[in-house]
């Protein structure tokens, strides 16, 4: 790294649904907000990026461009695309990080492809069987981190145990909380409940030294009964997408109610304000992005539909995570395999 | 049956959290509403039931009492309780049905115990591997039936296929819709997505002759993209309980918003009306109950916390289901095992 005092973040400028416009604008906002606390390397089609840069005031900003001729789209098959599109903005960006030229990578592109590229190019941390992605879910009060959020659909107990370890460390670093509570997502609180895999994971987590509080149910997520909620990616993905659909459902129901009469319409018009205010933090743009946990590096994934604010927060998150000792903590925790574990597979 | 022209419904008078008060009152309301279209047999502690009956006007109602000395509580282990508490209101009621003395049974008691008693005493329909319970989920417009809702946590592909068949028949009968759409709950729409079990279930459902539309995602439930959504009981239970927690989450967030100022409090006060109006049908008391699908009989399960209205609707539902040819249709559909199926296990 040329400037060890200032972190460098590579941003996949071609990643999101509105790339490169929002990517470039988000990078500029992140630098302005952080007062140039880090540098941003925009990776992608040089001409398109320059076009966007000329629309903005970038004077004094530590921005640079690394060209990449290809783009991985949302329709591309993740693993295949990473292998065939070697000059994609995604692959080039992750390689910059692997080569030590930047300290973190961030993309709002194809989630599966970001995961694949990060795992293939950066490699896994020693002791990690499967890299994972979590998601912060806003609760009554506070927030909980649910993981896996869709990366690994078929999981063994050892994987769930590792998700618990990595989730606990990430939650602790991001939310400044020592020993966050960790729970297994299950169909009941009793330890006899659940699938074979979940029953085995319960035993591993119980012996793990984590602040494991046992099982929580679906109803406990939105009240953050545990800080970290562990599940396989099949359940996690379905719960997450179900939850994301609730605001649209509410809106649709309110509009149907408004259609009953002018009076109903007025009531709904008024109700919009408290509803929006009360649910403001359900917007994923607030969090910006989450890291691929378990890879040798910092690779942040954002929503494909991120707003400029979402991209800005994703870049800020990348810099924040790069400044922590996340991966060293994960390696240290997982090198101490718990008694009775089936080992790392 | 003494009176073949009028159906008889056995009601577990000791089942719900507020039994026998709400059970007795609900039975009376069901008879009033249906103008004595059926008879109700109240099963449970005779003295308690009589005490409740004296509080109400029961003149002219076809109500009778069958005594049962024991009660299965919510804390009882389902399978054990059914075996040890042979004179429980639940076991006695299901036996009345098995012996042909009533045409249906209904209980708002311990769900696992109702399932166990129904399976053990009534037996399974030929061709059914595992009885299942579904749940109707209100959507933007209309409703979808998700099953399994928590009964079978570890499922094989054959089980998911059977849930699809039984769900399709039940939806068709209750919602008067020919060939309802059936889908697999999955992490993506592409047929390559999902766990090994789900991939196999996709193939069975595709060949089944059902109106199978492929995979739906978590976000598709609340917009009823399919009439019948098939999943294992692990996912189903978690999604269902997550969904049930949304109204409380909304309420809690609105109260926090109201705490900001008097003005905010007024806005929230107004917003309560359209919210309640728009979400009225989220109340499980509207549906009353759902049958244990796949057993040789009609056994309806209601919510433990059912209101009097919930009990009333459960009894009405029992009479409605008993009047359909539900089980004959299930047997006919599952005796035609699809090509490539692994058979009934």
XYZ file of C-alpha atoms in Angstrom:
690
model
C 0.000 0.000 0.000
C 1.344 3.396 -0.977
C -0.241 5.257 1.887
C -0.367 3.064 4.992
C -1.909 5.858 7.019
C -5.030 6.005 4.873
C -7.130 2.957 3.970
C -8.019 2.276 0.347
C -11.419 0.937 -0.646
C -12.065 -0.585 -4.063
C -15.656 -0.025 -5.185
C -17.268 -2.097 -7.921
C -18.528 0.858 -9.958
C -20.579 -1.401 -12.253
C -22.298 -3.435 -9.519
C -25.749 -2.125 -8.596
C -28.933 -1.805 -10.601
C -28.171 1.883 -11.213
C -24.424 1.630 -11.822
C -22.227 3.493 -12.381
C -24.284 6.617 -11.597
C -25.146 5.825 -7.984
C -21.810 4.112 -7.339
C -19.814 7.185 -8.350
C -22.126 9.577 -6.507
C -22.109 7.350 -3.416
C -18.317 7.195 -3.387
C -18.115 10.974 -3.609
C -20.599 11.356 -0.729
C -18.710 8.832 1.395
C -15.463 10.771 0.940
C -17.154 14.099 1.694
C -18.843 12.708 4.808
C -15.676 11.058 6.125
C -13.574 14.110 5.196
C -11.311 11.993 3.016
C -10.524 9.566 5.828
C -9.822 6.920 3.173
C -9.249 6.627 -0.577
C -11.701 5.147 -3.056
C -10.674 3.225 -6.153
C -13.519 3.041 -8.677
C -13.327 -0.175 -10.692
C -15.129 -0.517 -14.025
C -15.678 1.002 -17.432
C -13.373 4.002 -17.430
C -15.385 6.092 -19.859
C -18.705 5.613 -18.001
C -17.083 6.361 -14.686
C -15.425 9.516 -16.011
C -18.765 10.660 -17.446
C -20.332 10.350 -13.998
C -17.367 12.022 -12.299
C -17.641 15.081 -14.541
C -21.210 15.610 -13.310
C -19.987 16.026 -9.736
C -17.625 18.218 -7.801
C -14.732 15.883 -7.044
C -12.099 18.502 -6.294
C -9.733 17.446 -3.546
C -11.164 13.944 -3.257
C -8.802 10.946 -3.126
C -10.531 9.134 -5.985
C -8.911 7.002 -8.659
C -10.115 4.679 -11.392
C -8.944 1.158 -12.264
C -10.332 0.015 -15.599
C -12.213 -3.259 -16.064
C -13.750 -4.149 -19.401
C -16.461 -6.601 -18.330
C -19.569 -6.492 -16.135
C -21.172 -9.332 -14.189
C -24.927 -8.818 -14.286
C -27.663 -9.939 -11.915
C -28.611 -12.599 -14.475
C -25.127 -14.168 -14.618
C -24.563 -17.485 -12.902
C -22.343 -16.502 -9.950
C -19.594 -19.133 -10.046
C -19.416 -19.332 -13.844
C -19.306 -15.553 -14.255
C -16.405 -15.146 -11.847
C -14.408 -17.717 -13.831
C -15.270 -16.557 -17.348
C -15.395 -12.795 -16.816
C -11.890 -12.365 -15.453
C -11.793 -8.699 -16.420
C -15.115 -7.885 -14.771
C -15.210 -4.966 -12.345
C -16.038 -7.450 -9.604
C -13.136 -9.817 -10.267
C -10.657 -6.991 -10.847
C -11.750 -5.273 -7.643
C -11.434 -8.386 -5.508
C -8.008 -9.129 -7.047
C -6.827 -5.604 -6.162
C -7.662 -6.498 -2.585
C -6.055 -9.931 -2.770
C -2.867 -8.317 -4.102
C -2.820 -5.920 -1.167
C -3.387 -2.837 -3.302
C -6.562 -1.954 -1.410
C -7.743 -2.738 2.116
C -11.339 -3.601 1.303
C -13.728 -4.218 -1.564
C -17.398 -3.302 -1.848
C -20.083 -4.141 -4.411
C -23.834 -3.761 -4.795
C -23.738 -6.295 -7.621
C -24.765 -9.945 -7.982
C -24.588 -11.236 -4.395
C -23.748 -14.792 -5.372
C -20.944 -13.570 -7.625
C -19.481 -11.322 -4.903
C -19.537 -14.303 -2.568
C -17.950 -16.594 -5.169
C -15.255 -14.133 -6.167
C -14.442 -13.347 -2.546
C -14.203 -17.026 -1.617
C -12.260 -18.074 -4.723
C -9.858 -15.139 -4.921
C -9.378 -14.185 -1.264
C -9.703 -17.704 0.150
C -11.216 -18.773 3.450
C -9.912 -17.933 6.889
C -8.299 -20.936 8.547
C -10.961 -22.821 10.507
C -13.896 -21.567 8.412
C -15.839 -24.254 6.513
C -18.219 -21.932 4.723
C -18.153 -18.163 4.347
C -21.494 -16.611 5.240
C -23.473 -13.405 4.893
C -25.715 -12.071 7.633
C -28.270 -9.313 7.741
C -29.225 -6.834 10.434
C -32.935 -6.906 11.182
C -34.442 -3.895 12.956
C -36.382 -4.920 16.048
C -38.794 -3.300 18.519
C -35.776 -1.827 20.188
C -32.330 -2.352 18.758
C -31.419 -4.793 16.081
C -30.455 -8.423 15.604
C -28.015 -10.021 13.196
C -29.504 -13.040 11.457
C -27.147 -15.371 9.642
C -26.902 -17.149 7.267
C -29.142 -14.889 5.175
C -29.212 -17.095 2.083
C -25.687 -18.083 1.178
C -25.663 -21.678 2.355
C -28.966 -23.468 1.927
C -27.887 -26.950 3.016
C -26.021 -26.695 6.307
C -24.457 -29.084 8.776
C -24.266 -28.444 12.501
C -20.630 -27.373 12.256
C -21.577 -24.664 9.777
C -24.272 -23.285 12.072
C -21.781 -23.282 14.927
C -19.303 -21.298 12.826
C -22.018 -18.832 11.818
C -22.645 -18.282 15.528
C -18.964 -17.579 16.175
C -18.554 -15.220 13.221
C -21.847 -13.485 13.874
C -20.986 -12.922 17.506
C -17.665 -11.318 16.586
C -19.146 -9.121 13.863
C -22.050 -7.982 16.036
C -19.666 -7.208 18.875
C -17.429 -5.062 16.646
C -20.202 -3.185 14.832
C -22.499 -2.626 17.786
C -19.806 -2.196 20.437
C -21.262 -4.879 22.659
C -19.170 -7.390 24.547
C -20.362 -10.976 24.401
C -23.571 -10.472 22.433
C -26.245 -13.097 22.978
C -26.396 -15.867 20.373
C -29.406 -18.116 19.713
C -30.505 -20.808 17.313
C -33.620 -20.090 15.264
C -35.976 -22.976 15.980
C -39.610 -24.072 16.191
C -39.685 -23.956 19.984
C -37.591 -22.939 22.949
C -37.078 -26.412 24.374
C -33.739 -28.020 23.544
C -35.533 -31.128 22.262
C -37.053 -29.131 19.381
C -35.922 -28.938 15.788
C -34.347 -30.848 12.948
C -31.468 -33.286 13.444
C -29.001 -30.656 12.256
C -30.344 -28.029 14.641
C -30.274 -30.452 17.578
C -26.582 -31.122 16.904
C -25.832 -27.424 16.443
C -27.431 -26.740 19.834
C -24.848 -29.000 21.476
C -21.933 -27.394 19.651
C -23.080 -23.863 20.502
C -23.709 -24.804 24.111
C -20.088 -25.889 24.504
C -18.701 -23.023 22.461
C -17.961 -20.374 25.049
C -20.263 -17.997 23.177
C -22.998 -16.222 25.123
C -25.439 -18.851 23.850
C -28.998 -18.444 25.164
C -30.540 -21.476 23.447
C -33.373 -21.487 20.935
C -35.481 -18.563 19.809
C -38.624 -18.725 17.664
C -39.768 -16.808 14.592
C -41.690 -14.409 16.811
C -38.510 -13.474 18.718
C -36.637 -11.982 15.754
C -38.473 -8.658 15.615
C -37.984 -8.168 19.327
C -34.286 -9.031 19.138
C -34.519 -11.602 21.911
C -30.986 -12.518 20.856
C -28.389 -10.227 19.302
C -27.283 -12.934 16.895
C -29.789 -15.392 15.412
C -28.274 -18.454 13.726
C -30.043 -20.385 10.973
C -29.291 -22.047 7.667
C -29.480 -19.950 4.526
C -32.713 -21.567 3.383
C -34.676 -20.412 6.419
C -32.726 -17.148 6.631
C -33.425 -16.172 3.039
C -37.125 -16.941 3.313
C -37.590 -15.054 6.599
C -35.583 -12.106 5.289
C -37.554 -11.820 2.057
C -40.832 -12.315 3.913
C -39.853 -9.489 6.275
C -38.831 -7.237 3.401
C -42.267 -7.705 1.859
C -44.135 -6.489 4.947
C -43.906 -2.730 4.205
C -45.277 -3.238 0.675
C -48.054 -5.418 2.106
C -48.938 -2.707 4.615
C -48.943 -0.058 1.908
C -51.186 -2.145 -0.312
C -53.629 -2.797 2.522
C -53.714 0.882 3.467
C -54.433 1.865 -0.133
C -57.306 -0.617 -0.267
C -58.646 0.887 2.980
C -58.312 4.393 1.520
C -60.428 3.376 -1.459
C -63.490 2.940 0.732
C -64.359 6.644 0.981
C -62.918 10.155 1.106
C -62.886 9.926 4.891
C -60.872 6.711 4.771
C -58.505 8.350 2.316
C -57.865 11.216 4.716
C -57.183 8.844 7.600
C -54.663 6.925 5.507
C -53.078 10.182 4.350
C -52.465 11.108 7.977
C -51.352 7.597 8.975
C -48.565 7.657 6.387
C -46.499 10.034 8.515
C -46.302 8.046 11.758
C -45.882 4.798 9.793
C -42.966 6.155 7.805
C -41.429 7.674 10.897
C -41.827 4.525 12.944
C -40.362 2.279 10.254
C -37.621 4.521 8.917
C -34.798 2.151 9.849
C -36.328 -0.728 7.874
C -34.656 0.847 4.844
C -31.636 -1.367 3.960
C -29.843 1.743 2.694
C -29.267 2.702 6.315
C -26.960 -0.260 6.896
C -25.340 0.011 3.459
C -23.908 -3.475 3.355
C -22.620 -6.511 5.191
C -19.327 -8.362 4.855
C -18.767 -11.843 3.517
C -17.768 -13.359 6.856
C -15.026 -15.975 6.762
C -12.945 -14.863 3.778
C -9.371 -13.596 3.951
C -10.203 -9.967 3.426
C -12.942 -7.399 3.680
C -15.602 -7.813 1.014
C -18.810 -5.882 1.565
C -22.062 -6.674 -0.212
C -24.774 -4.065 -0.686
C -28.326 -4.222 -2.031
C -28.593 -4.175 -5.827
C -31.217 -1.446 -5.596
C -29.128 0.716 -3.246
C -29.728 4.439 -3.370
C -26.803 6.859 -3.463
C -27.074 6.937 0.318
C -26.957 3.129 0.366
C -23.760 3.113 -1.697
C -22.275 5.827 0.520
C -23.038 3.772 3.626
C -21.644 0.619 2.001
C -18.326 2.387 1.340
C -18.263 3.784 4.871
C -19.000 0.275 6.192
C -16.110 -1.146 4.157
C -13.723 1.372 5.690
C -15.114 0.704 9.167
C -14.766 -3.064 8.866
C -11.276 -2.792 7.367
C -10.201 -0.823 10.428
C -11.268 -3.598 12.815
C -9.445 -6.822 13.509
C -12.482 -8.857 12.372
C -10.694 -11.657 10.564
C -7.969 -12.152 13.167
C -10.669 -12.541 15.790
C -12.534 -15.054 13.647
C -9.384 -17.076 13.064
C -8.520 -17.071 16.758
C -12.026 -18.148 17.767
C -12.326 -20.940 15.214
C -8.862 -22.365 15.762
C -10.126 -23.335 19.235
C -12.457 -26.118 18.083
C -14.990 -26.981 20.775
C -14.968 -30.383 22.454
C -17.346 -32.775 20.758
C -17.282 -30.870 17.493
C -17.170 -32.805 14.276
C -14.250 -30.612 13.226
C -13.919 -28.306 10.258
C -15.152 -29.687 6.998
C -75.244 -41.697 14.096
C -78.712 -41.186 15.558
C -79.605 -38.268 13.306
C -78.057 -38.691 9.890
C -79.678 -35.513 8.658
C -77.844 -33.319 11.128
C -74.072 -33.461 11.665
C -72.662 -33.838 15.163
C -69.545 -31.961 16.239
C -67.579 -32.932 19.356
C -65.904 -29.918 20.946
C -63.016 -30.269 23.380
C -64.512 -28.033 26.071
C -61.268 -28.025 28.080
C -58.894 -27.194 25.217
C -58.129 -23.492 24.933
C -56.379 -21.097 27.290
C -59.765 -19.840 28.525
C -61.607 -23.151 28.667
C -64.326 -24.062 29.334
C -65.817 -20.530 29.395
C -65.033 -19.542 25.814
C -65.591 -23.069 24.485
C -69.115 -23.230 25.861
C -69.960 -19.693 24.769
C -68.455 -20.309 21.329
C -70.486 -23.477 20.864
C -73.672 -21.638 21.776
C -72.879 -18.844 19.312
C -72.080 -21.336 16.552
C -75.447 -23.014 17.020
C -77.299 -19.683 17.102
C -75.521 -18.456 13.983
C -76.100 -21.681 12.042
C -79.695 -21.912 13.311
C -79.017 -25.344 14.779
C -77.760 -26.748 11.484
C -75.736 -29.286 13.498
C -75.432 -30.650 17.040
C -72.575 -29.913 19.444
C -71.276 -32.418 21.982
C -69.267 -30.677 24.694
C -66.537 -32.988 26.035
C -64.905 -32.352 29.399
C -65.494 -31.730 33.075
C -69.260 -31.998 33.407
C -69.593 -29.708 36.400
C -67.519 -26.884 34.864
C -69.366 -27.160 31.587
C -72.768 -27.057 33.324
C -71.658 -23.989 35.297
C -70.873 -22.202 32.035
C -74.084 -23.387 30.392
C -76.213 -21.932 33.189
C -74.738 -18.485 32.459
C -76.133 -18.577 28.927
C -79.464 -18.925 27.216
C -79.279 -22.412 25.726
C -82.985 -22.992 25.198
C -83.703 -24.962 22.074
C -80.073 -25.625 21.266
C -78.969 -29.176 20.316
C -76.210 -29.292 22.944
C -75.125 -32.307 24.955
C -72.258 -33.117 27.308
C -69.968 -36.148 27.357
C -67.892 -36.266 30.534
C -64.105 -36.612 30.547
C -62.154 -36.506 33.795
C -58.718 -35.404 32.562
C -57.269 -32.379 30.779
C -54.244 -32.212 28.502
C -52.518 -28.882 29.088
C -50.284 -26.790 26.851
C -47.324 -27.967 28.933
C -47.995 -31.686 28.402
C -45.781 -33.616 26.029
C -48.139 -34.328 23.105
C -47.523 -37.997 22.400
C -47.082 -39.006 26.042
C -50.186 -37.129 27.162
C -52.401 -38.808 24.585
C -51.221 -42.215 25.819
C -51.342 -41.566 29.559
C -54.412 -39.326 29.777
C -56.876 -41.693 28.167
C -59.833 -39.965 29.804
C -58.804 -36.493 28.721
C -61.395 -34.371 26.928
C -59.170 -34.500 23.859
C -58.798 -38.287 23.729
C -62.455 -38.886 24.595
C -63.584 -36.444 21.919
C -61.417 -37.968 19.185
C -62.593 -41.464 20.183
C -66.236 -40.347 19.877
C -65.380 -39.445 16.304
C -63.468 -42.665 15.646
C -66.453 -44.650 16.928
C -68.743 -42.805 14.504
C -70.731 -41.098 17.252
C -69.849 -37.657 15.915
C -68.890 -36.421 12.445
C -66.075 -34.109 13.454
C -63.920 -33.053 16.377
C -62.565 -29.613 17.229
C -60.107 -28.371 19.858
C -58.237 -25.180 20.703
C -55.935 -27.187 22.964
C -52.330 -28.388 22.723
C -51.744 -28.540 18.951
C -49.202 -31.340 19.130
C -51.574 -33.414 21.266
C -54.514 -32.868 18.901
C -52.269 -33.966 16.049
C -51.038 -37.017 17.974
C -54.481 -38.081 19.134
C -55.945 -37.613 15.667
C -53.170 -39.614 14.022
C -53.102 -42.381 16.653
C -56.841 -42.799 17.151
C -58.251 -41.957 13.707
C -55.326 -43.316 11.691
C -53.941 -42.026 8.433
C -55.719 -41.954 5.094
C -54.347 -44.580 2.724
C -51.483 -43.027 0.736
C -50.639 -40.365 3.330
C -47.152 -40.612 4.866
C -47.523 -37.775 7.314
C -50.603 -35.858 8.407
C -50.058 -32.110 8.213
C -51.527 -28.827 9.372
C -51.618 -25.726 7.205
C -52.431 -22.128 7.917
C -54.205 -19.478 5.874
C -52.115 -16.341 5.529
C -53.923 -13.124 4.542
C -52.286 -11.488 1.540
C -52.504 -8.149 -0.302
C -55.576 -9.489 -1.974
C -56.959 -12.872 -1.054
C -55.196 -15.452 1.002
C -52.738 -18.309 0.648
C -52.567 -21.647 2.425
C -49.072 -22.401 3.707
C -48.319 -25.948 4.767
C -46.761 -27.586 6.709
C -47.110 -24.945 9.414
C -44.957 -26.690 12.017
C -46.057 -30.286 12.324
C -43.245 -32.035 10.461
C -39.867 -30.378 10.889
C -37.735 -32.938 9.029
C -39.352 -33.662 5.690
C -38.548 -35.731 2.636
C -39.556 -34.825 -0.900
C -42.470 -37.278 -0.823
C -43.890 -35.495 2.234
C -43.716 -32.101 0.531
C -45.432 -33.575 -2.507
C -48.249 -34.948 -0.337
C -48.622 -31.577 1.411
C -49.094 -30.054 -2.040
C -51.809 -32.541 -2.910
C -53.678 -32.190 0.386
C -53.285 -28.405 0.437
C -54.614 -28.101 -3.086
C -57.714 -30.137 -2.239
C -58.389 -28.268 1.003
C -57.911 -24.851 -0.593
C -60.171 -25.826 -3.469
C -62.965 -26.928 -1.110
C -62.763 -23.999 1.313
C -62.214 -21.224 -1.220
C -64.376 -22.669 -4.011
C -61.572 -22.496 -6.549
C -60.885 -25.202 -9.106
C -57.250 -26.208 -9.512
C -55.668 -23.685 -7.149
C -52.049 -22.816 -7.902
C -49.434 -24.706 -5.871
C -45.836 -23.599 -5.341
C -42.750 -24.636 -3.425
C -41.363 -22.113 -0.955
C -37.747 -21.622 -1.968
C -34.814 -19.199 -2.011
C -35.255 -18.318 -5.673
C -37.578 -18.883 -8.599
C -35.179 -20.912 -10.728
C -35.681 -24.672 -10.573
C -31.987 -25.133 -9.756
C -32.459 -23.395 -6.384
C -32.884 -24.927 -2.968
C -31.919 -27.808 -0.751
C -31.607 -31.371 -2.013
C -35.033 -32.200 -0.595
C -36.668 -29.210 -2.262
C -35.038 -30.005 -5.600
C -36.505 -33.519 -5.462
C -39.901 -32.209 -4.367
C -39.912 -29.864 -7.379
C -39.691 -32.874 -9.691
C -42.484 -34.750 -7.903
C -44.790 -31.732 -7.922
C -44.030 -31.013 -11.571
C -45.228 -34.498 -12.536
C -48.165 -34.470 -10.127
C -50.998 -33.120 -12.222
C -51.461 -30.313 -9.683
C -51.563 -26.731 -10.945
C -47.892 -26.425 -9.951
C -46.356 -23.038 -10.786
C -42.819 -23.746 -9.538
C -40.942 -21.952 -6.789
C -42.024 -18.865 -4.888
C -39.906 -16.811 -2.504
C -40.499 -15.454 0.984
C -41.588 -12.146 -0.512
C -44.349 -13.853 -2.509
C -46.331 -15.171 0.481
C -47.998 -11.888 1.454
C -49.047 -11.283 -2.116
C -50.427 -14.814 -2.510
C -48.467 -15.468 -5.684
C -49.622 -19.060 -5.207
C -52.813 -20.251 -3.532
C -50.974 -23.098 -1.811
C -47.398 -22.676 -0.592
C -45.579 -25.892 0.307
C -42.711 -26.031 2.790
C -41.435 -28.206 5.609
C -42.711 -27.539 9.108
C -39.444 -26.006 10.238
C -39.578 -23.167 7.719
C -43.369 -22.946 7.943
C -43.407 -22.579 11.709
C -40.709 -19.904 11.684
C -42.320 -17.862 8.897
C -45.734 -18.159 10.547
C -44.513 -17.032 13.964
C -42.453 -14.264 12.393
C -45.555 -13.066 10.556
C -47.679 -13.257 13.689
C -45.182 -11.003 15.460
C -45.448 -8.216 12.886
C -48.575 -6.511 14.327
C -47.005 -6.355 17.803
C -43.804 -4.985 16.275
C -45.793 -2.308 14.454
C -47.657 -1.405 17.610
C -44.453 -1.131 19.603
C -42.846 1.068 16.955
C -45.915 3.297 16.763
C -45.934 3.724 20.544
C -42.257 4.723 20.468
C -43.089 7.243 17.756
C -45.997 8.568 19.826
C -43.651 9.168 22.745
C -41.797 11.883 20.843
C -44.379 14.641 21.421
C -48.071 15.372 21.861
C -48.302 15.980 18.114
C -46.807 12.566 17.382
C -49.217 11.021 19.860
C -52.188 12.523 18.021
C -50.931 11.238 14.665
C -50.561 7.740 16.075
C -53.996 7.973 17.669
C -55.493 8.681 14.261
C -53.360 6.079 12.479
C -54.729 3.335 14.715
C -58.059 3.329 12.897
C -56.867 2.747 9.327
C -54.239 0.278 10.549
C -56.801 -1.776 12.439
C -59.219 -1.587 9.554
C -56.629 -2.559 6.987
C -55.334 -5.507 9.021
C -58.593 -6.813 10.457
C -58.321 -10.200 8.772
C -54.908 -10.876 10.305
C -56.858 -11.997 13.371
C -56.678 -15.830 13.489
C -60.101 -15.840 15.115
C -61.579 -15.068 11.706
C -60.500 -18.444 10.321
C -61.310 -20.311 13.534
C -59.241 -23.381 12.835
C -57.670 -25.711 10.320
C -58.002 -29.479 9.943
C -55.341 -32.089 10.516
C -54.996 -33.063 6.861
C -54.402 -36.740 6.148
C -56.187 -38.428 9.051
C -59.270 -40.624 8.744
C -61.704 -38.082 10.049
C -62.293 -34.400 10.584
C -60.172 -32.983 13.380
C -59.995 -29.196 13.561
C -57.315 -27.317 15.487
C -57.869 -23.777 16.759
C -55.591 -21.221 18.404
C -55.093 -21.716 22.153
C -55.872 -18.049 22.722
C -59.062 -18.136 20.633
C -61.770 -15.641 21.524
C -65.396 -16.757 21.776
C -65.679 -15.745 18.134
C -62.621 -17.887 17.336
C -64.228 -20.923 18.998
C -67.500 -20.227 17.210
C -65.705 -20.101 13.859
C -63.766 -23.285 14.701
C -67.023 -25.161 15.340
C -68.548 -23.759 12.142
C -65.414 -24.796 10.256
C -65.662 -28.327 11.666
C -69.230 -28.616 10.399
C -68.244 -27.149 7.037
C -65.314 -29.551 6.554
C -67.372 -32.540 7.704
C -69.896 -31.755 4.979
C -67.264 -31.917 2.226
C -65.718 -35.021 0.720
C -62.240 -33.864 1.792
C -60.796 -37.208 2.810
C -62.172 -39.182 -0.103
C -60.613 -36.660 -2.469
C -57.271 -36.930 -0.656
C -57.334 -40.711 -0.815
C -58.204 -40.675 -4.516
C -55.444 -38.192 -5.321
C -52.737 -39.972 -3.355
C -53.581 -43.451 -4.532
C -52.429 -42.258 -7.967
C -48.721 -42.103 -7.116
C -46.843 -39.974 -9.661
C -44.214 -41.511 -11.926
C -40.757 -41.215 -10.450
C -42.052 -40.906 -6.902
C -40.240 -42.707 -4.149
C -43.569 -44.100 -3.002
C -45.295 -43.746 0.319
C -43.125 -44.137 3.347
